[in-house]
């Protein structure tokens, strides 16, 4: 198990070094999303007769991470 975790961590580190802007902007987007989500509070999600509260920080962290990732990809691999 420890070997699997170690090899997985090495793969993630290699990917982060290969695409530095993508990694940086993904993290920036996620942090900004969490910060904005903490300012907003929570979001109610209702579906199929039930409802649940979801922290906006979680949703906006995912959205911010995805947007940051897309921006970082454009910086790492510009269109020719």
PDB file of C-alpha atoms in Angstrom:
ATOM      1  CA  UNK A   1       0.000   0.000   0.000  1.00  0.00           C
ATOM      2  CA  UNK A   2       2.815   2.371   0.908  1.00  0.00           C
ATOM      3  CA  UNK A   3       4.503   1.601  -2.428  1.00  0.00           C
ATOM      4  CA  UNK A   4       1.316   2.496  -4.355  1.00  0.00           C
ATOM      5  CA  UNK A   5       0.996   5.810  -2.531  1.00  0.00           C
ATOM      6  CA  UNK A   6       4.643   6.623  -3.158  1.00  0.00           C
ATOM      7  CA  UNK A   7       4.438   5.865  -6.869  1.00  0.00           C
ATOM      8  CA  UNK A   8       1.193   7.842  -7.171  1.00  0.00           C
ATOM      9  CA  UNK A   9       2.787  10.844  -5.478  1.00  0.00           C
ATOM     10  CA  UNK A  10       5.761  10.642  -7.846  1.00  0.00           C
ATOM     11  CA  UNK A  11       3.427  10.617 -10.871  1.00  0.00           C
ATOM     12  CA  UNK A  12       1.528  13.659  -9.586  1.00  0.00           C
ATOM     13  CA  UNK A  13       4.785  15.529  -8.916  1.00  0.00           C
ATOM     14  CA  UNK A  14       6.086  14.716 -12.402  1.00  0.00           C
ATOM     15  CA  UNK A  15       2.853  15.951 -14.002  1.00  0.00           C
ATOM     16  CA  UNK A  16       2.973  19.176 -11.966  1.00  0.00           C
ATOM     17  CA  UNK A  17       6.585  19.824 -13.047  1.00  0.00           C
ATOM     18  CA  UNK A  18       5.748  19.138 -16.692  1.00  0.00           C
ATOM     19  CA  UNK A  19       2.898  21.687 -16.719  1.00  0.00           C
ATOM     20  CA  UNK A  20       3.669  24.406 -14.160  1.00  0.00           C
ATOM     21  CA  UNK A  21       1.157  27.041 -15.322  1.00  0.00           C
ATOM     22  CA  UNK A  22      -1.668  24.510 -15.446  1.00  0.00           C
ATOM     23  CA  UNK A  23      -0.950  23.390 -11.885  1.00  0.00           C
ATOM     24  CA  UNK A  24      -0.519  26.931 -10.549  1.00  0.00           C
ATOM     25  CA  UNK A  25      -3.711  28.290 -12.108  1.00  0.00           C
ATOM     26  CA  UNK A  26      -5.752  25.248 -11.067  1.00  0.00           C
ATOM     27  CA  UNK A  27      -4.759  25.822  -7.444  1.00  0.00           C
ATOM     28  CA  UNK A  28      -5.357  29.580  -7.689  1.00  0.00           C
ATOM     29  CA  UNK A  29      -8.821  28.991  -9.151  1.00  0.00           C
ATOM     30  CA  UNK A  30      -9.723  26.496  -6.432  1.00  0.00           C
ATOM     31  CA  UNK A  31      -8.547  28.823  -3.637  1.00  0.00           C
ATOM     32  CA  UNK A  32     -10.464  31.780  -5.065  1.00  0.00           C
ATOM     33  CA  UNK A  33     -13.540  29.557  -5.403  1.00  0.00           C
ATOM     34  CA  UNK A  34     -13.303  28.464  -1.765  1.00  0.00           C
ATOM     35  CA  UNK A  35     -12.897  32.062  -0.617  1.00  0.00           C
ATOM     36  CA  UNK A  36     -15.939  33.242  -2.599  1.00  0.00           C
ATOM     37  CA  UNK A  37     -17.929  30.241  -1.433  1.00  0.00           C
ATOM     38  CA  UNK A  38     -17.174  31.034   2.194  1.00  0.00           C
ATOM     39  CA  UNK A  39     -18.459  34.564   1.606  1.00  0.00           C
ATOM     40  CA  UNK A  40     -21.707  33.257   0.069  1.00  0.00           C
ATOM     41  CA  UNK A  41     -22.501  30.482   2.536  1.00  0.00           C
ATOM     42  CA  UNK A  42     -24.511  27.465   1.426  1.00  0.00           C
ATOM     43  CA  UNK A  43     -26.628  26.380  -1.491  1.00  0.00           C
ATOM     44  CA  UNK A  44     -29.737  24.213  -1.319  1.00  0.00           C
ATOM     45  CA  UNK A  45     -30.056  21.406  -3.833  1.00  0.00           C
ATOM     46  CA  UNK A  46     -33.494  19.841  -4.288  1.00  0.00           C
ATOM     47  CA  UNK A  47     -34.079  16.811  -6.491  1.00  0.00           C
ATOM     48  CA  UNK A  48     -36.405  13.812  -6.603  1.00  0.00           C
ATOM     49  CA  UNK A  49     -38.481  14.799  -3.601  1.00  0.00           C
ATOM     50  CA  UNK A  50     -35.575  15.521  -1.268  1.00  0.00           C
ATOM     51  CA  UNK A  51     -33.317  18.435  -0.481  1.00  0.00           C
ATOM     52  CA  UNK A  52     -29.812  18.824   0.892  1.00  0.00           C
ATOM     53  CA  UNK A  53     -27.592  21.716   1.804  1.00  0.00           C
ATOM     54  CA  UNK A  54     -24.277  21.902  -0.019  1.00  0.00           C
ATOM     55  CA  UNK A  55     -21.499  24.307   0.991  1.00  0.00           C
ATOM     56  CA  UNK A  56     -21.002  26.876  -1.739  1.00  0.00           C
ATOM     57  CA  UNK A  57     -17.266  26.715  -1.036  1.00  0.00           C
ATOM     58  CA  UNK A  58     -17.210  23.113  -2.287  1.00  0.00           C
ATOM     59  CA  UNK A  59     -19.088  23.905  -5.484  1.00  0.00           C
ATOM     60  CA  UNK A  60     -17.128  27.057  -6.256  1.00  0.00           C
ATOM     61  CA  UNK A  61     -13.807  25.336  -5.499  1.00  0.00           C
ATOM     62  CA  UNK A  62     -14.593  22.757  -8.187  1.00  0.00           C
ATOM     63  CA  UNK A  63     -15.723  25.399 -10.677  1.00  0.00           C
ATOM     64  CA  UNK A  64     -12.739  27.649  -9.899  1.00  0.00           C
ATOM     65  CA  UNK A  65     -10.332  24.728 -10.225  1.00  0.00           C
ATOM     66  CA  UNK A  66     -11.752  23.785 -13.613  1.00  0.00           C
ATOM     67  CA  UNK A  67     -11.649  27.365 -14.904  1.00  0.00           C
ATOM     68  CA  UNK A  68      -8.114  27.844 -13.585  1.00  0.00           C
ATOM     69  CA  UNK A  69      -7.083  24.571 -15.202  1.00  0.00           C
ATOM     70  CA  UNK A  70      -8.401  25.662 -18.581  1.00  0.00           C
ATOM     71  CA  UNK A  71      -6.592  29.001 -18.299  1.00  0.00           C
ATOM     72  CA  UNK A  72      -3.378  27.261 -17.229  1.00  0.00           C
ATOM     73  CA  UNK A  73      -3.574  24.885 -20.186  1.00  0.00           C
ATOM     74  CA  UNK A  74      -3.784  27.877 -22.521  1.00  0.00           C
ATOM     75  CA  UNK A  75      -0.626  29.308 -20.915  1.00  0.00           C
ATOM     76  CA  UNK A  76       1.321  26.013 -21.032  1.00  0.00           C
ATOM     77  CA  UNK A  77       0.304  24.998 -24.542  1.00  0.00           C
ATOM     78  CA  UNK A  78      -0.471  28.091 -26.652  1.00  0.00           C
ATOM     79  CA  UNK A  79      -2.299  27.666 -29.940  1.00  0.00           C
ATOM     80  CA  UNK A  80       0.067  27.937 -32.883  1.00  0.00           C
TER      81      UNK A  80
END
